[in-house]
Coordinates of N, CA, C and O in Angstrom, one line a residue:
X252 N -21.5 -76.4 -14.1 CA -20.6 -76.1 -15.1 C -21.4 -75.4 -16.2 O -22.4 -75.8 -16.8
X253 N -20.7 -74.4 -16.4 CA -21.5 -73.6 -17.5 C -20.7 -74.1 -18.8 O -19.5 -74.4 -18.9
X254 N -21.6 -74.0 -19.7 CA -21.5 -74.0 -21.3 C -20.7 -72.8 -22.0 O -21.3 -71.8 -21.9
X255 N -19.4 -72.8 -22.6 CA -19.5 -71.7 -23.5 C -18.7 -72.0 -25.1 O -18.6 -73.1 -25.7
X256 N -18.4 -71.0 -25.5 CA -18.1 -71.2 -27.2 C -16.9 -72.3 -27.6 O -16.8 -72.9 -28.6
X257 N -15.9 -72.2 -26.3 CA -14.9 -72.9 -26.4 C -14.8 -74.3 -26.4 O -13.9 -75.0 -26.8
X258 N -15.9 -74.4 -26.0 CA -16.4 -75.8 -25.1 C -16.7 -76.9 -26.5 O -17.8 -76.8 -27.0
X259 N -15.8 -77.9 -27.0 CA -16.3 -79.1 -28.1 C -17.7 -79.4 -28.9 O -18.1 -79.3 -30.0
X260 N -18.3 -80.0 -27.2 CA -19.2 -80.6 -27.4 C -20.5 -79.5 -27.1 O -20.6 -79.0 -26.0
X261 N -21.5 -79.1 -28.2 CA -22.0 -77.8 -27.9 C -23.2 -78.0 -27.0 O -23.8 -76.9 -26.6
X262 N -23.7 -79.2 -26.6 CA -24.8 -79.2 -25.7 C -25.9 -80.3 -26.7 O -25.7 -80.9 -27.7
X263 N -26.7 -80.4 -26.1 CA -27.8 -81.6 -26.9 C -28.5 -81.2 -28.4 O -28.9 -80.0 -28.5
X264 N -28.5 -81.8 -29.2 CA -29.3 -81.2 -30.3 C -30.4 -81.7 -30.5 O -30.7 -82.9 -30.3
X265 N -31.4 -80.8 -31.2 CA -33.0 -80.7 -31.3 C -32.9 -81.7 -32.1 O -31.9 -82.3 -32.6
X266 N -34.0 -82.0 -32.3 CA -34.2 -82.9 -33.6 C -35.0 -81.5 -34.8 O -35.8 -80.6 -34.6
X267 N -34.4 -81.9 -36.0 CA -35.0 -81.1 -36.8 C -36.8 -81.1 -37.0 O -37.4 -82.1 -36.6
X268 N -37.4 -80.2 -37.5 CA -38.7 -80.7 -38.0 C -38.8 -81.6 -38.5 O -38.0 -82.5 -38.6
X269 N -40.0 -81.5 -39.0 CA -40.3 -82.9 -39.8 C -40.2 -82.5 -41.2 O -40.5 -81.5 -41.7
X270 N -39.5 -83.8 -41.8 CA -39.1 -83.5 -42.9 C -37.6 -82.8 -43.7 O -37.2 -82.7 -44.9
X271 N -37.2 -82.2 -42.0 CA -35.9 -81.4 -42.7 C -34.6 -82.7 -42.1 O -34.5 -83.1 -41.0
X272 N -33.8 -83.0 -43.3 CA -32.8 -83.9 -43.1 C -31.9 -83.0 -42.0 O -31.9 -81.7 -41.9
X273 N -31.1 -83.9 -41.0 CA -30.0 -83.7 -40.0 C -28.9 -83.0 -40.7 O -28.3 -83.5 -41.5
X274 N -28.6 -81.5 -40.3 CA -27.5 -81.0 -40.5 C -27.2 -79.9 -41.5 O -26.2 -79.3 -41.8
X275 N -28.8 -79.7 -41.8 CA -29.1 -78.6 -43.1 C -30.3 -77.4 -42.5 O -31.3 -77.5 -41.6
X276 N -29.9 -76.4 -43.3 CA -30.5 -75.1 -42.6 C -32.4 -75.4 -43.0 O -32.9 -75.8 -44.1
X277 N -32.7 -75.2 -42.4 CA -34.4 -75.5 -42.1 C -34.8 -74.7 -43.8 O -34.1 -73.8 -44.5
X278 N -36.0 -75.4 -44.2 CA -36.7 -75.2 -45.4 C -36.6 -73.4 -45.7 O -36.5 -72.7 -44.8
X279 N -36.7 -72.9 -46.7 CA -36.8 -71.4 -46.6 C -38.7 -71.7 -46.9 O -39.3 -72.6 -47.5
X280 N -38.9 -70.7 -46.2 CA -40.2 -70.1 -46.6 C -41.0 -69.5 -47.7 O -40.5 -68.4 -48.2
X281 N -42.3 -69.9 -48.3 CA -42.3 -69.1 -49.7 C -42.1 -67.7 -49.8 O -42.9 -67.2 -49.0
X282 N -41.4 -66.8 -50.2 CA -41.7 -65.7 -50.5 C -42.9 -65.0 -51.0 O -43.0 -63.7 -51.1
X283 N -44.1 -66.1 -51.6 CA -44.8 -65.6 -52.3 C -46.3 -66.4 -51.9 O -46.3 -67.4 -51.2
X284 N -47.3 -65.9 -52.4 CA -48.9 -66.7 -52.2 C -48.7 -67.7 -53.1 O -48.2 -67.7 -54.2
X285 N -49.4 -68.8 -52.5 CA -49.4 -70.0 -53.9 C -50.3 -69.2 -55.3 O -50.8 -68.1 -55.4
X286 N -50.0 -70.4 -56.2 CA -50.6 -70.4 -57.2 C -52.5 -70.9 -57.4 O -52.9 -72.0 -57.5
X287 N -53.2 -70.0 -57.4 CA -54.6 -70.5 -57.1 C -54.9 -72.1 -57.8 O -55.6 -72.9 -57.3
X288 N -54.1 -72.2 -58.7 CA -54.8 -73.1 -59.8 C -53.6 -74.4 -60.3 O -53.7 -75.1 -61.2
X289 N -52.4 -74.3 -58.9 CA -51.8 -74.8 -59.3 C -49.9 -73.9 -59.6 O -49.7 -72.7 -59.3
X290 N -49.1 -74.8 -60.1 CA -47.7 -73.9 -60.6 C -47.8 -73.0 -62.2 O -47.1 -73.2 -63.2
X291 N -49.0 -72.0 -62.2 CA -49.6 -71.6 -63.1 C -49.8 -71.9 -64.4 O -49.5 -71.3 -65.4
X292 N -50.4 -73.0 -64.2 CA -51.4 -73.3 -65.0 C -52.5 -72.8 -65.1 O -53.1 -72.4 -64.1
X293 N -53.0 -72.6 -66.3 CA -54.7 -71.9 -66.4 C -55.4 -72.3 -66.0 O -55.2 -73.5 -65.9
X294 N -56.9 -71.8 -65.5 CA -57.9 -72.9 -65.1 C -58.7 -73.4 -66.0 O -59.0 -72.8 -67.0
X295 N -59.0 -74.6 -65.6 CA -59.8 -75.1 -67.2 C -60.7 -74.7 -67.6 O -61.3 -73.8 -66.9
X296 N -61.1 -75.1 -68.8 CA -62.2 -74.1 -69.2 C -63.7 -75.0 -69.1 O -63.9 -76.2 -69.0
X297 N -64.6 -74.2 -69.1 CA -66.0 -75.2 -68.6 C -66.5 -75.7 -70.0 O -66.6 -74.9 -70.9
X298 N -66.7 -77.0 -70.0 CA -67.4 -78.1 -71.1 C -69.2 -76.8 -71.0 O -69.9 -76.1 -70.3
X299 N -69.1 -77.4 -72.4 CA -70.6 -76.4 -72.9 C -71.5 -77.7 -73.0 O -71.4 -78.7 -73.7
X300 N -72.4 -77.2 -72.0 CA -73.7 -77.7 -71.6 C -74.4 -78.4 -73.0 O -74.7 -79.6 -73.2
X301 N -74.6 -77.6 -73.6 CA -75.2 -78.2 -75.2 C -74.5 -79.4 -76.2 O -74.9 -80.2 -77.0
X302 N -73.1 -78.9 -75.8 CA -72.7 -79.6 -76.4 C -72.4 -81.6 -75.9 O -71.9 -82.6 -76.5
X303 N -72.9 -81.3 -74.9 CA -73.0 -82.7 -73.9 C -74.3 -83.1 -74.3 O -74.4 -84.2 -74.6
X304 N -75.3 -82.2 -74.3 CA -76.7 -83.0 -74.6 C -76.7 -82.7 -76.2 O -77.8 -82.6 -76.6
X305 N -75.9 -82.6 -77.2 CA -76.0 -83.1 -78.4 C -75.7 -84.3 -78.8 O -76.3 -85.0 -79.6
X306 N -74.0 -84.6 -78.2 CA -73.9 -86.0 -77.8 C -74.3 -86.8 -77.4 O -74.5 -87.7 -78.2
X307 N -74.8 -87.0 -76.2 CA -76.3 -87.8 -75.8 C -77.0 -88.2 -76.6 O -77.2 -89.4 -76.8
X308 N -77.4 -86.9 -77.2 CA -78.6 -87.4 -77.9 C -78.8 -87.7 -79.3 O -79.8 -87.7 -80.0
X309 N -77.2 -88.0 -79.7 CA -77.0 -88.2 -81.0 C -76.9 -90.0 -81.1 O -77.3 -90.7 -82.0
X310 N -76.1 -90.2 -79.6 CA -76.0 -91.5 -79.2 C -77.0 -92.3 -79.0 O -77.2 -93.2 -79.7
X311 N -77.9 -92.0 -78.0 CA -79.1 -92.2 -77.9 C -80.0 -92.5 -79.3 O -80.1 -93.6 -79.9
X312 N -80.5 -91.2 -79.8 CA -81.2 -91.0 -80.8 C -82.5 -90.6 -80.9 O -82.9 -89.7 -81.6
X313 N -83.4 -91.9 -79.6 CA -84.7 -91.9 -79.4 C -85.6 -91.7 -80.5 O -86.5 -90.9 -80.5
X314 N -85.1 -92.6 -81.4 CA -86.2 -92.4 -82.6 C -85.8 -91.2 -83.5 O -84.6 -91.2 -83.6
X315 N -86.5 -90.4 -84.2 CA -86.5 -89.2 -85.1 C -85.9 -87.6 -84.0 O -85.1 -86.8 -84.3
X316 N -86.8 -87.7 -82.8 CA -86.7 -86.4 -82.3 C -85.1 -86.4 -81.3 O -84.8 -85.4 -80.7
X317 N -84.5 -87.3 -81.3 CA -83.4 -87.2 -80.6 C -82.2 -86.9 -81.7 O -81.5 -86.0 -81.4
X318 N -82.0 -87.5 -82.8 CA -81.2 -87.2 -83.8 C -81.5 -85.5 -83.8 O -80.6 -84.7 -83.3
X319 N -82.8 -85.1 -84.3 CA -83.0 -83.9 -84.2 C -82.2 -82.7 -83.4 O -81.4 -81.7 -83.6
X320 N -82.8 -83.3 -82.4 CA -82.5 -82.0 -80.9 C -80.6 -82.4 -81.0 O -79.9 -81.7 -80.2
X321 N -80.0 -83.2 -81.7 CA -78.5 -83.4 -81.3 C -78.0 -82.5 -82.7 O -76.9 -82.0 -82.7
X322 N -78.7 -82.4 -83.4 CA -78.3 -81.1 -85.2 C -78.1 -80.2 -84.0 O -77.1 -79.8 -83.4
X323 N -79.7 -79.8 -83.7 CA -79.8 -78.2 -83.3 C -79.1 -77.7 -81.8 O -78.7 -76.5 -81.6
X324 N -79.1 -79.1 -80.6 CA -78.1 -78.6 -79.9 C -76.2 -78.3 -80.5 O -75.5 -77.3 -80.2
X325 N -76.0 -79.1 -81.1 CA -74.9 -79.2 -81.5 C -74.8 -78.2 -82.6 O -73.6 -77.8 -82.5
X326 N -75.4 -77.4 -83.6 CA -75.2 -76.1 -84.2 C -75.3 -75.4 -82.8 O -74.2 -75.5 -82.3
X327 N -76.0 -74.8 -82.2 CA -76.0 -73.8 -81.2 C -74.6 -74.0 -80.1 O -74.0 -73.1 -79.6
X328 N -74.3 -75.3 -79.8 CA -72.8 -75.4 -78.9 C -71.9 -75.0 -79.5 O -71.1 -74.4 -78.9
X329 N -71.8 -75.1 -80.9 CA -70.6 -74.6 -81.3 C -70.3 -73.2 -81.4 O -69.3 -72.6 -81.0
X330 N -71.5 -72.6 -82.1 CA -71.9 -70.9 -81.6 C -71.6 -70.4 -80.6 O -71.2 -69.2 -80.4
X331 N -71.8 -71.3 -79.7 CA -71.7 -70.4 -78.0 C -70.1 -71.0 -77.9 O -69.4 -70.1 -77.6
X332 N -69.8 -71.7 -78.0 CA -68.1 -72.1 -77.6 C -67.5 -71.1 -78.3 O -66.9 -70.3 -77.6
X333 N -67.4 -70.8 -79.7 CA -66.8 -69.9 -80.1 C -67.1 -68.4 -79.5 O -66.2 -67.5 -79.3
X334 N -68.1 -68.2 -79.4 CA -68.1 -67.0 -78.8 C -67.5 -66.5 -77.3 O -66.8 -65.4 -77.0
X335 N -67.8 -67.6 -76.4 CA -67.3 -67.7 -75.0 C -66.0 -68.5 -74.8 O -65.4 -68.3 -73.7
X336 N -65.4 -69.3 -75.7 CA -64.1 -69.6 -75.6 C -64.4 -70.9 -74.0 O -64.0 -70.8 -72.8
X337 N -65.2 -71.9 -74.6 CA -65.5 -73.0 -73.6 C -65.0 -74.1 -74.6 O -64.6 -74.0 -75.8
X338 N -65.0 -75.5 -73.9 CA -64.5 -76.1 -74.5 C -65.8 -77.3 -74.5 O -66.9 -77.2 -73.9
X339 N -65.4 -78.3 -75.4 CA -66.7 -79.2 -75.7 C -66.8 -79.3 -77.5 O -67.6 -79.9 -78.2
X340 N -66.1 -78.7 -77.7 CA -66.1 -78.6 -79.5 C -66.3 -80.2 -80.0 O -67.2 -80.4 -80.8
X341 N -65.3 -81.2 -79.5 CA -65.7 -81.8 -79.8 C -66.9 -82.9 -79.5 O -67.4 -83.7 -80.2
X342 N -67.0 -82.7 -78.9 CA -68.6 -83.3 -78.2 C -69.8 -82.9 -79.5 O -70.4 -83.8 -80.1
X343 N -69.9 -81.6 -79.8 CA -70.8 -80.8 -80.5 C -70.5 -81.5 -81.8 O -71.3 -81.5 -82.7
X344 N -69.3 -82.0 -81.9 CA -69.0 -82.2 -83.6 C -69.6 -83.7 -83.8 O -70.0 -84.1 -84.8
X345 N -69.5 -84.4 -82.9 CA -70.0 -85.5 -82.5 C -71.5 -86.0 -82.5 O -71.9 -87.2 -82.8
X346 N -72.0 -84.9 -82.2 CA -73.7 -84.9 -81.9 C -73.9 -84.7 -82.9 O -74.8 -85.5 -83.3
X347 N -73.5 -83.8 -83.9 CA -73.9 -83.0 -85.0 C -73.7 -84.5 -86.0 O -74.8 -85.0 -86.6
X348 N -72.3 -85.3 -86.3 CA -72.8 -86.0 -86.8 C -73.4 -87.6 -87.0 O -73.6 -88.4 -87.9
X349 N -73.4 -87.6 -85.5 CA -74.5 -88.5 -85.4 C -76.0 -88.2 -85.6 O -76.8 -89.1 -86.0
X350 N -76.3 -87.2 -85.4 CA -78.0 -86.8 -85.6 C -77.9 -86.3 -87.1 O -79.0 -86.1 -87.5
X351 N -77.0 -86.2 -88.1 CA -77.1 -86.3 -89.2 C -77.5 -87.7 -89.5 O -78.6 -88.1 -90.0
X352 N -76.0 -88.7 -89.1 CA -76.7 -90.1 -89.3 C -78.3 -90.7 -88.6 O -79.2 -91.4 -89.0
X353 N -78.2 -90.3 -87.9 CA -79.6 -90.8 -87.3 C -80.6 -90.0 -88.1 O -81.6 -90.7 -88.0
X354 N -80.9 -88.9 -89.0 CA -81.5 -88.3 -89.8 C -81.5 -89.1 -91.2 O -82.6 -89.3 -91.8
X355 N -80.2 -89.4 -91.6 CA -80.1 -90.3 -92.7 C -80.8 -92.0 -92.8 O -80.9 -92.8 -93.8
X356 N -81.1 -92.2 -91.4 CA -81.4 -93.8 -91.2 C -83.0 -93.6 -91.5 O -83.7 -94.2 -92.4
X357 N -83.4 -92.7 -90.4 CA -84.6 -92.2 -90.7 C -85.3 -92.4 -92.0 O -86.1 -93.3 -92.3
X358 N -84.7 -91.1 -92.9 CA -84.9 -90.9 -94.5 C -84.9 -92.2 -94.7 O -86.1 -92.7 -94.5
X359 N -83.9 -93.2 -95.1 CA -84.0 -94.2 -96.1 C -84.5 -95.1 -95.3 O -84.8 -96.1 -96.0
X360 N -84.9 -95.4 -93.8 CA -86.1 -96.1 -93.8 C -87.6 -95.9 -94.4 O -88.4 -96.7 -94.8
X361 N -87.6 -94.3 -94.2 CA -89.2 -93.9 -95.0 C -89.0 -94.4 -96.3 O -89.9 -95.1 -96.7
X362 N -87.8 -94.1 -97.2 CA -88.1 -94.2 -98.0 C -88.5 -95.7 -98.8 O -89.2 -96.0 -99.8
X363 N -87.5 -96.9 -97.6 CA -87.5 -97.7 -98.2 C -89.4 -98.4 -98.0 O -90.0 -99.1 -98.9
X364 N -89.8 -98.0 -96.9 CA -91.2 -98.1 -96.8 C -92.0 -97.4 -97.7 O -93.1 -97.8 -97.5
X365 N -92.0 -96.5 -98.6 CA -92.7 -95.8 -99.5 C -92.9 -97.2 -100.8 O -93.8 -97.7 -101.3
X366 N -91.1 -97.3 -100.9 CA -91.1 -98.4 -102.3 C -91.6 -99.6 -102.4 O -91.9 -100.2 -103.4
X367 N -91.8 -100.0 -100.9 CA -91.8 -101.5 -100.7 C -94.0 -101.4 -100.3 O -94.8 -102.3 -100.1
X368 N -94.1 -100.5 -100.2 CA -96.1 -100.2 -100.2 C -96.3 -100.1 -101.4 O -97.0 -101.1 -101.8
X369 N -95.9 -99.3 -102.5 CA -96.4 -99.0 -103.6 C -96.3 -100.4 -104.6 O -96.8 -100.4 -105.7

């Protein structure tokens, strides 16, 4: 017995793919290449190197020369972020014033040792 259009019952049905509900026309296809980075979103921007080791080492401290190197990393991160449009600003703001404070602990330990010799 042959099958034709007249016929009720139309013959066995497939099962759809996976994922497409019973009874609905299959997924459309993208028209287009994905988004490299996502549903266009920007890609992030890269954390500045310096400005991670000013923090560090603002935290840290290591005595006198770590406060230090977290001033001058952290002035120079902020230079280069502005210039290059990286991100880490606040990291660098961070370093910068902790190695102030750690500069300040410094001082008024010398000093308090100057007053307390003489």
């Amino acid at each position: 017995m042959t099958q034709d259009d007249s016929h009720p019952y139309p013959g066995p049905q497939v099962p759809p793919p996976y994922g497409q509900p019973y009874g609905q026309q299959p997924y459309p296809q993208q028209p287009y290449a994905p988004q490299p980075y996502g549903y266009g979103y920007p890609p992030p921007r890269r954390t500045n190197g310096l400005a991670i080791a000013s923090m560090v080492l603002g935290i840290v401290w290591l005595y006198w020369i770590g406060s230090v190197l977290a001033l001058v990393f952290g002035y120079i991160a902020r230079k280069q972020i502005r210039e290059r449009g990286e991100s880490g600003d606040g990291m660098a703001i961070a370093g910068i014033v902790l190695g102030w404070v750690g500069v300040g602990i410094i001082g008024l330990v010398a000093v308090i040792a100057i007053a307390t010799s003489a």
